[in-house]
Coordinates of N, CA and C in Angstrom, one line a residue:
M1343 N 5.9 -8.3 1.1 CA 5.1 -7.2 1.4 C 3.7 -7.4 1.1
N1344 N 2.8 -7.1 2.0 CA 1.4 -7.3 1.7 C 0.9 -6.3 0.7
T1345 N -0.2 -6.7 0.0 CA -0.8 -5.8 -1.0 C -1.3 -4.5 -0.4
N1346 N -1.9 -4.6 0.8 CA -2.4 -3.4 1.4 C -1.3 -2.4 1.8
T1347 N -0.2 -2.9 2.3 CA 1.0 -2.1 2.6 C 1.6 -1.5 1.4
L1348 N 1.7 -2.3 0.3 CA 2.2 -1.8 -1.0 C 1.4 -0.7 -1.5
S1349 N 0.1 -0.9 -1.5 CA -0.9 0.1 -2.0 C -0.8 1.4 -1.2
Y1350 N -0.7 1.3 0.1 CA -0.7 2.4 0.9 C 0.6 3.2 0.7
S1351 N 1.7 2.5 0.6 CA 3.1 3.1 0.4 C 3.1 3.8 -1.0
L1352 N 2.6 3.1 -2.0 CA 2.6 3.8 -3.3 C 1.8 5.0 -3.4
G1353 N 0.6 5.0 -2.7 CA -0.2 6.1 -2.6 C 0.5 7.3 -2.0
L1354 N 1.2 7.1 -0.9 CA 2.0 8.1 -0.2 C 3.1 8.7 -1.1
T1355 N 3.7 7.8 -1.9 CA 4.8 8.2 -2.8 C 4.2 9.0 -3.9
L1356 N 3.1 8.7 -4.4 CA 2.5 9.5 -5.5 C 2.1 10.9 -5.0
I1357 N 1.5 10.9 -3.8 CA 1.1 12.2 -3.2 C 2.4 13.1 -3.0
L1358 N 3.4 12.5 -2.5 CA 4.7 13.2 -2.3 C 5.3 13.7 -3.6
G1359 N 5.2 12.8 -4.6 CA 5.7 13.3 -5.9 C 4.9 14.4 -6.5
A1360 N 3.6 14.4 -6.3 CA 2.7 15.5 -6.7 C 3.1 16.8 -6.0
I1361 N 3.4 16.7 -4.7 CA 3.7 17.9 -4.0 C 5.1 18.5 -4.5
L1362 N 6.0 17.6 -4.7 CA 7.3 18.0 -5.2 C 7.2 18.6 -6.6
I1363 N 6.4 18.1 -7.5 CA 6.2 18.7 -8.8 C 5.7 20.1 -8.7
I1364 N 4.7 20.3 -7.8 CA 4.2 21.7 -7.6 C 5.2 22.6 -7.0
V1365 N 6.0 22.1 -6.1 CA 7.0 23.0 -5.5 C 8.2 23.3 -6.5
I1366 N 8.6 22.4 -7.2 CA 9.7 22.6 -8.2 C 9.3 23.4 -9.4
F1367 N 8.1 23.2 -9.9 CA 7.6 23.9 -11.1 C 6.3 24.6 -10.8
P1368 N 6.4 25.8 -10.1 CA 5.2 26.5 -9.7 C 4.5 27.2 -10.9
D1369 N 5.2 27.4 -12.0 CA 4.6 28.2 -13.1 C 4.0 27.4 -14.2
S1370 N 4.1 26.1 -14.2 CA 3.7 25.2 -15.3 C 2.3 24.7 -15.1
G1371 N 1.4 25.1 -15.9 CA 0.0 24.6 -15.9 C -0.1 23.1 -16.2
R1372 N 0.7 22.7 -17.1 CA 0.6 21.2 -17.5 C 1.0 20.3 -16.3
L1373 N 2.1 20.8 -15.6 CA 2.6 20.0 -14.5 C 1.6 20.0 -13.3
Y1374 N 0.9 21.1 -13.2 CA -0.2 21.2 -12.2 C -1.3 20.1 -12.5
L1375 N -1.6 20.0 -13.8 CA -2.6 19.0 -14.2 C -2.1 17.6 -13.9
I1376 N -0.8 17.3 -14.2 CA -0.2 16.0 -13.9 C -0.2 15.8 -12.4
A1377 N 0.2 16.8 -11.6 CA 0.2 16.7 -10.2 C -1.2 16.4 -9.6
G1378 N -2.2 17.0 -10.2 CA -3.6 16.7 -9.8 C -4.0 15.3 -10.0
F1379 N -3.6 14.8 -11.2 CA -3.9 13.3 -11.4 C -3.2 12.4 -10.5
L1380 N -1.9 12.7 -10.2 CA -1.1 11.9 -9.3 C -1.7 12.0 -7.9
T1381 N -2.2 13.1 -7.5 CA -2.8 13.2 -6.2 C -4.1 12.4 -6.1
L1382 N -4.9 12.5 -7.1 CA -6.1 11.7 -7.2 C -5.8 10.2 -7.1
I1383 N -4.9 9.8 -7.9 CA -4.5 8.3 -7.9 C -3.9 7.9 -6.6
G1384 N -3.1 8.8 -6.0 CA -2.5 8.5 -4.7 C -3.5 8.4 -3.6
F1385 N -4.5 9.3 -3.6 CA -5.6 9.2 -2.5 C -6.4 7.9 -2.7
V1386 N -6.7 7.6 -3.9 CA -7.5 6.3 -4.2 C -6.7 5.1 -3.7
M1387 N -5.4 5.1 -4.0 CA -4.5 4.0 -3.5 C -4.4 3.9 -2.0
K1388 N -4.3 5.1 -1.4 CA -4.3 5.1 0.1 C -5.5 4.6 0.7
I1389 N -6.7 5.0 0.2 CA -8.0 4.6 0.7 C -8.1 3.1 0.4
A1390 N -7.7 2.6 -0.7 CA -7.8 1.1 -1.0 C -6.9 0.4 -0.1
G1391 N -5.7 0.8 0.2 CA -4.8 0.2 1.2 C -5.4 0.1 2.6
F1392 N -6.0 1.2 3.0 CA -6.6 1.3 4.3 C -7.8 0.3 4.4
V1393 N -8.6 0.3 3.4 CA -9.8 -0.6 3.4 C -9.4 -2.1 3.4
M1394 N -8.3 -2.4 2.6 CA -7.9 -3.8 2.6 C -7.3 -4.1 4.0
R1395 N -6.6 -3.2 4.6 CA -6.1 -3.5 5.9 C -7.2 -3.7 7.0
Q1396 N -8.2 -2.9 6.9 CA -9.4 -3.0 7.8 C -10.1 -4.3 7.6
G1397 N -10.2 -4.8 6.3 CA -10.8 -6.0 6.0 C -10.1 -7.2 6.6
K1398 N -8.8 -7.2 6.6 CA -8.0 -8.3 7.2 C -8.0 -8.3 8.7
V1399 N -8.2 -7.1 9.3 CA -8.2 -7.0 10.8 C -9.5 -7.6 11.3
S1400 N -10.6 -7.4 10.5 CA -11.9 -7.8 11.0 C -12.2 -9.3 10.8
Q1401 N -11.3 -10.0 9.9 CA -11.5 -11.4 9.7 C -11.0 -12.3 10.7

């Protein structure tokens, strides 16, 4: 598995996990904070995977 594919897939998994945490525990402020961090890390990993993929295409 390529690094860019792995990064993109893990980013999607983290975002999905954050959404599930919010849906399952809607009243917990602490879990909202954890879900926010997971979303931030997930978006960064998705962007990194996309940029790495674009770099390989242009070479």
